[in-house]
Each structure stands twice: as C-alpha cells, then as structure tokens.
Amino acid sequence: MRNPLIGPILDILRTHPEGVGEFEILKILKQQLPELKNIATDPNLQLFRQHFLIMNALYQLQSSLWQEESLTLSISATHIRILPSEQVPLANSKELNNSVDAKLAAYYLDWNEYEKTNEEAVTRLLDSFYQGIYQTDDREAALATLQLTQKSPSKDEIKRQYRKLAHQTHPDRGGDTEAFISLRHAYECLMF
C-alpha cells in the first residue's frame, strides 16, 4: 500500500537539504494534516501509529528515490537526509539482509505490524523499555553484587572481579545457581 505521507514528507525533506529529525517531520505533518492527530484515542498508541506511518513512508521513499533518481535517503531518528549515492558510507554488514537498516525497513514496510499493534502491545513495549532503564540505574547494586568498592571501576577490573566470583559460585563447581545468575546480571549491567 502506498503511504499518503510520502508526498508531504518528500516536500519536507526537499525544503531541509541539511536534514531534519523525525520529531520535526511529525510537527510539520501535524500542522499540514490535522487528521494525523486523531488516529487513536490512546496517546501512546497514537504516537506509535504516527511514528510507524512516518517510518513506513520514509522506507518506501528510500526505495523509490534510489530506483528512480539514484539518491539515498539516510534514515535515523535524529537526522533524515537525502544524499547523492557517492556521499553514502558503505554498510559494515556483509549481507544486506542482515543489516540493522534492512531489518528496520522490513518491520516498517510490513503493514501487519501497524495493524496488529494495539494499546496493549504499546503498553508492553513501553513497560519493557522503562524496565530496561531501571535496570541500567541499578549500577550501585551491581557494584555491590560484584563486591567492587570503586564507583567507576574500569572494564578490566569489572571483568577480573566477575571471573573471580563466577569461578567461586559456578554451579558446575558446586556453587549456588542464584548467586551465579546475580553475578552475571551485575556484570552485564556494568559492562553494557
């Protein structure tokens, strides 16, 4: 299905040759198309649908710009820009189908993803996101679990301490499974 936002978004991109963020695109589209403000009653679902429609249009536009004009549409949340193909860096992925960009494009070009995402799915997605943030804020607890007294140990210090304690608590060596899992969780929290 051809997305009705493709034309308006292309106009926005052409008037912003330096690039523009998705938030700015959404702001402009809401002024031009008031009906975009009423695509769901739940505010989180509405934001998801607005985002999905914009990303779907961008990925459709990316394909048509390349095929018809040999132009590349560089897409990220904070900077979307039309570039001549010679200004585009080559991807690191050895296979295009495995690249992050290809996976994002496949998701946003699948209208079933739009249709099947309801208020409950958006709530689960947001809860998962916020849970990840709270786990990241658990840095002090992770330091305590690994028995590290420094506030900002180096990655090597974290790794050494984790290996030492993991060796002692590993279930294959008669250690406690729960303690081992806690150590691993703390290690991942501090390392990633």
mmCIF file of C-alpha atoms in Angstrom:
data_model
loop_
_atom_site.group_PDB
_atom_site.id
_atom_site.type_symbol
_atom_site.label_atom_id
_atom_site.label_comp_id
_atom_site.label_asym_id
_atom_site.label_seq_id
_atom_site.Cartn_x
_atom_site.Cartn_y
_atom_site.Cartn_z
ATOM 1 C CA MET A 1 0.000 0.000 0.000
ATOM 2 C CA ARG A 2 1.331 3.425 -0.906
ATOM 3 C CA ASN A 3 1.550 5.651 2.147
ATOM 4 C CA PRO A 4 -0.230 9.033 1.758
ATOM 5 C CA LEU A 5 2.533 10.728 3.800
ATOM 6 C CA ILE A 6 5.200 10.068 1.144
ATOM 7 C CA GLY A 7 4.484 13.272 -0.820
ATOM 8 C CA PRO A 8 4.345 15.601 2.201
ATOM 9 C CA ILE A 9 7.479 14.035 3.702
ATOM 10 C CA LEU A 10 9.358 14.353 0.412
ATOM 11 C CA ASP A 11 8.413 18.046 0.335
ATOM 12 C CA ILE A 12 9.728 18.463 3.892
ATOM 13 C CA LEU A 13 12.995 16.726 3.021
ATOM 14 C CA ARG A 14 13.492 18.825 -0.094
ATOM 15 C CA THR A 15 12.987 22.033 1.928
ATOM 16 C CA HIS A 16 15.531 20.790 4.509
ATOM 17 C CA PRO A 17 18.535 19.714 2.401
ATOM 18 C CA GLU A 18 20.728 19.753 5.525
ATOM 19 C CA GLY A 19 18.490 17.075 7.044
ATOM 20 C CA VAL A 20 15.708 17.002 9.605
ATOM 21 C CA GLY A 21 14.735 14.847 12.592
ATOM 22 C CA GLU A 22 11.668 12.634 12.827
ATOM 23 C CA PHE A 23 10.203 14.820 15.571
ATOM 24 C CA GLU A 24 10.401 17.888 13.327
ATOM 25 C CA ILE A 25 8.755 15.938 10.477
ATOM 26 C CA LEU A 26 5.930 14.923 12.814
ATOM 27 C CA LYS A 27 5.471 18.510 13.993
ATOM 28 C CA ILE A 28 5.204 19.801 10.409
ATOM 29 C CA LEU A 29 2.864 16.977 9.364
ATOM 30 C CA LYS A 30 0.517 17.656 12.301
ATOM 31 C CA GLN A 31 0.198 21.260 11.103
ATOM 32 C CA GLN A 32 -0.424 20.210 7.492
ATOM 33 C CA LEU A 33 -2.629 17.201 8.227
ATOM 34 C CA PRO A 34 -4.755 17.705 11.374
ATOM 35 C CA GLU A 35 -6.301 14.237 10.958
ATOM 36 C CA LEU A 36 -2.905 12.797 11.937
ATOM 37 C CA LYS A 37 -3.706 13.921 15.493
ATOM 38 C CA ASN A 38 -6.777 11.655 15.640
ATOM 39 C CA ILE A 39 -5.578 8.215 14.560
ATOM 40 C CA ALA A 40 -6.076 6.674 18.016
ATOM 41 C CA THR A 41 -7.756 7.600 21.281
ATOM 42 C CA ASP A 42 -4.899 6.321 23.477
ATOM 43 C CA PRO A 43 -1.999 8.853 23.343
ATOM 44 C CA ASN A 44 0.711 6.150 23.360
ATOM 45 C CA LEU A 45 -0.958 4.208 20.558
ATOM 46 C CA GLN A 46 -1.438 7.463 18.626
ATOM 47 C CA LEU A 47 2.275 8.270 18.923
ATOM 48 C CA PHE A 48 3.182 4.732 17.829
ATOM 49 C CA ARG A 49 0.933 4.976 14.778
ATOM 50 C CA GLN A 50 2.266 8.412 13.826
ATOM 51 C CA HIS A 51 5.827 7.104 14.148
ATOM 52 C CA PHE A 52 5.014 3.962 12.170
ATOM 53 C CA LEU A 53 3.361 5.924 9.351
ATOM 54 C CA ILE A 54 6.348 8.267 9.097
ATOM 55 C CA MET A 55 8.874 5.428 9.103
ATOM 56 C CA ASN A 56 6.838 3.427 6.584
ATOM 57 C CA ALA A 57 6.728 6.447 4.277
ATOM 58 C CA LEU A 58 10.455 7.035 4.713
ATOM 59 C CA TYR A 59 11.366 3.451 3.821
ATOM 60 C CA GLN A 60 9.032 3.460 0.802
ATOM 61 C CA LEU A 61 10.564 6.772 -0.221
ATOM 62 C CA GLN A 62 14.071 5.406 0.330
ATOM 63 C CA SER A 63 13.407 2.638 -2.170
ATOM 64 C CA SER A 64 11.774 4.845 -4.813
ATOM 65 C CA LEU A 65 14.424 7.596 -4.558
ATOM 66 C CA TRP A 66 17.141 5.024 -5.137
ATOM 67 C CA GLN A 67 15.361 3.325 -8.049
ATOM 68 C CA GLU A 68 14.151 6.474 -9.779
ATOM 69 C CA GLU A 69 16.836 9.077 -9.035
ATOM 70 C CA SER A 70 19.861 7.155 -7.678
ATOM 71 C CA LEU A 71 19.552 9.157 -4.463
ATOM 72 C CA THR A 72 19.976 7.703 -0.999
ATOM 73 C CA LEU A 73 17.703 8.544 1.877
ATOM 74 C CA SER A 74 19.703 8.336 5.104
ATOM 75 C CA ILE A 75 17.303 7.480 7.940
ATOM 76 C CA SER A 76 17.912 7.801 11.666
ATOM 77 C CA ALA A 77 15.587 9.165 14.358
ATOM 78 C CA THR A 78 17.543 12.372 14.769
ATOM 79 C CA HIS A 79 18.666 13.011 11.200
ATOM 80 C CA ILE A 80 16.923 12.158 7.941
ATOM 81 C CA ARG A 81 18.501 13.437 4.759
ATOM 82 C CA ILE A 82 18.557 12.880 1.008
ATOM 83 C CA LEU A 83 22.115 12.260 -0.205
ATOM 84 C CA PRO A 84 23.733 11.643 -3.562
ATOM 85 C CA SER A 85 24.811 7.991 -3.647
ATOM 86 C CA GLU A 86 28.531 8.879 -3.672
ATOM 87 C CA GLN A 87 28.205 10.519 -0.202
ATOM 88 C CA VAL A 88 26.863 7.384 1.465
ATOM 89 C CA PRO A 89 29.282 5.255 3.515
ATOM 90 C CA LEU A 90 29.240 1.531 2.842
ATOM 91 C CA ALA A 91 27.498 -0.658 5.406
ATOM 92 C CA ASN A 92 29.529 -2.870 7.731
ATOM 93 C CA SER A 93 27.231 -5.856 7.247
ATOM 94 C CA LYS A 94 28.458 -8.471 4.781
ATOM 95 C CA GLU A 95 24.895 -9.273 3.784
ATOM 96 C CA LEU A 96 22.354 -6.545 3.179
ATOM 97 C CA ASN A 97 19.514 -8.685 4.520
ATOM 98 C CA ASN A 98 21.264 -8.969 7.894
ATOM 99 C CA SER A 99 21.948 -5.269 8.353
ATOM 100 C CA VAL A 100 20.086 -3.345 11.032
ATOM 101 C CA ASP A 101 18.760 -0.978 8.361
ATOM 102 C CA ALA A 102 17.335 -3.876 6.358
ATOM 103 C CA LYS A 103 15.622 -5.304 9.432
ATOM 104 C CA LEU A 104 14.127 -1.921 10.331
ATOM 105 C CA ALA A 105 12.940 -1.437 6.767
ATOM 106 C CA ALA A 106 11.324 -4.884 6.743
ATOM 107 C CA TYR A 107 9.499 -4.115 10.004
ATOM 108 C CA TYR A 108 8.208 -0.699 8.953
ATOM 109 C CA LEU A 109 7.221 -1.831 5.450
ATOM 110 C CA ASP A 110 5.023 -4.593 6.894
ATOM 111 C CA TRP A 111 1.516 -3.134 7.335
ATOM 112 C CA ASN A 112 0.614 -6.111 9.537
ATOM 113 C CA GLU A 113 2.898 -4.637 12.221
ATOM 114 C CA TYR A 114 0.824 -1.441 12.150
ATOM 115 C CA GLU A 115 -2.493 -3.270 12.205
ATOM 116 C CA LYS A 116 -1.643 -5.773 14.939
ATOM 117 C CA THR A 117 -0.165 -3.208 17.339
ATOM 118 C CA ASN A 118 -2.869 -2.149 19.762
ATOM 119 C CA GLU A 119 -2.913 -0.261 23.086
ATOM 120 C CA GLU A 120 -1.889 -3.382 24.999
ATOM 121 C CA ALA A 121 1.094 -4.063 22.722
ATOM 122 C CA VAL A 122 2.298 -0.456 23.009
ATOM 123 C CA THR A 123 1.950 -0.626 26.805
ATOM 124 C CA ARG A 124 4.036 -3.829 26.896
ATOM 125 C CA LEU A 125 6.641 -2.208 24.646
ATOM 126 C CA LEU A 126 6.858 0.891 26.869
ATOM 127 C CA ASP A 127 6.989 -1.209 30.045
ATOM 128 C CA SER A 128 9.852 -3.219 28.590
ATOM 129 C CA PHE A 129 11.668 -0.010 27.657
ATOM 130 C CA TYR A 130 11.225 1.515 31.123
ATOM 131 C CA GLN A 131 12.257 -1.726 32.808
ATOM 132 C CA GLY A 132 15.498 -1.582 30.810
ATOM 133 C CA ILE A 133 16.109 1.958 32.030
ATOM 134 C CA TYR A 134 15.526 0.974 35.642
ATOM 135 C CA GLN A 135 17.894 -1.959 35.305
ATOM 136 C CA THR A 136 20.555 0.398 33.967
ATOM 137 C CA ASP A 137 20.046 2.639 37.010
ATOM 138 C CA ASP A 138 20.817 -0.345 39.220
ATOM 139 C CA ARG A 139 24.558 0.336 38.899
ATOM 140 C CA GLU A 140 25.188 0.616 42.649
ATOM 141 C CA ALA A 141 23.521 -2.721 43.319
ATOM 142 C CA ALA A 142 25.604 -4.314 40.547
ATOM 143 C CA LEU A 143 28.809 -2.893 42.058
ATOM 144 C CA ALA A 144 27.818 -4.314 45.448
ATOM 145 C CA THR A 145 26.997 -7.727 43.958
ATOM 146 C CA LEU A 146 30.450 -7.872 42.368
ATOM 147 C CA GLN A 147 31.984 -6.603 45.626
ATOM 148 C CA LEU A 148 33.541 -3.606 43.883
ATOM 149 C CA THR A 149 34.148 -0.595 46.142
ATOM 150 C CA GLN A 150 35.129 1.897 43.433
ATOM 151 C CA LYS A 151 32.314 3.998 41.953
ATOM 152 C CA SER A 152 33.782 3.795 38.432
ATOM 153 C CA PRO A 153 35.908 0.678 38.003
ATOM 154 C CA SER A 154 37.488 0.011 34.609
ATOM 155 C CA LYS A 155 36.049 -2.651 32.304
ATOM 156 C CA ASP A 156 39.117 -4.798 33.029
ATOM 157 C CA GLU A 157 38.562 -4.529 36.807
ATOM 158 C CA ILE A 158 34.893 -5.476 36.389
ATOM 159 C CA LYS A 159 35.829 -8.417 34.188
ATOM 160 C CA ARG A 160 38.542 -9.668 36.609
ATOM 161 C CA GLN A 161 36.232 -9.447 39.614
ATOM 162 C CA TYR A 162 33.385 -11.134 37.750
ATOM 163 C CA ARG A 163 35.624 -14.027 36.669
ATOM 164 C CA LYS A 164 36.956 -14.463 40.212
ATOM 165 C CA LEU A 165 33.480 -14.569 41.770
ATOM 166 C CA ALA A 166 31.953 -16.588 38.926
ATOM 167 C CA HIS A 167 34.672 -19.204 39.393
ATOM 168 C CA GLN A 168 33.682 -19.483 43.075
ATOM 169 C CA THR A 169 29.897 -19.609 42.516
ATOM 170 C CA HIS A 170 29.644 -21.552 39.249
ATOM 171 C CA PRO A 171 27.043 -24.361 39.592
ATOM 172 C CA ASP A 172 29.377 -26.861 37.880
ATOM 173 C CA ARG A 173 31.849 -26.305 40.736
ATOM 174 C CA GLY A 174 29.276 -26.778 43.478
ATOM 175 C CA GLY A 175 28.336 -23.109 43.686
ATOM 176 C CA ASP A 176 24.935 -21.522 44.056
ATOM 177 C CA THR A 177 22.981 -21.078 40.799
ATOM 178 C CA GLU A 178 21.113 -17.999 42.045
ATOM 179 C CA ALA A 179 24.338 -16.298 43.122
ATOM 180 C CA PHE A 180 25.916 -17.096 39.758
ATOM 181 C CA ILE A 181 22.937 -15.623 37.875
ATOM 182 C CA SER A 182 23.067 -12.497 40.061
ATOM 183 C CA LEU A 183 26.762 -12.095 39.281
ATOM 184 C CA ARG A 184 26.106 -12.429 35.573
ATOM 185 C CA HIS A 185 23.294 -9.885 35.710
ATOM 186 C CA ALA A 186 25.506 -7.439 37.615
ATOM 187 C CA TYR A 187 28.347 -7.978 35.128
ATOM 188 C CA GLU A 188 26.085 -7.275 32.146
ATOM 189 C CA CYS A 189 24.626 -4.199 33.833
ATOM 190 C CA LEU A 190 28.111 -2.728 34.320
ATOM 191 C CA MET A 191 29.624 -3.803 31.014
ATOM 192 C CA PHE A 192 26.873 -2.906 28.547
#
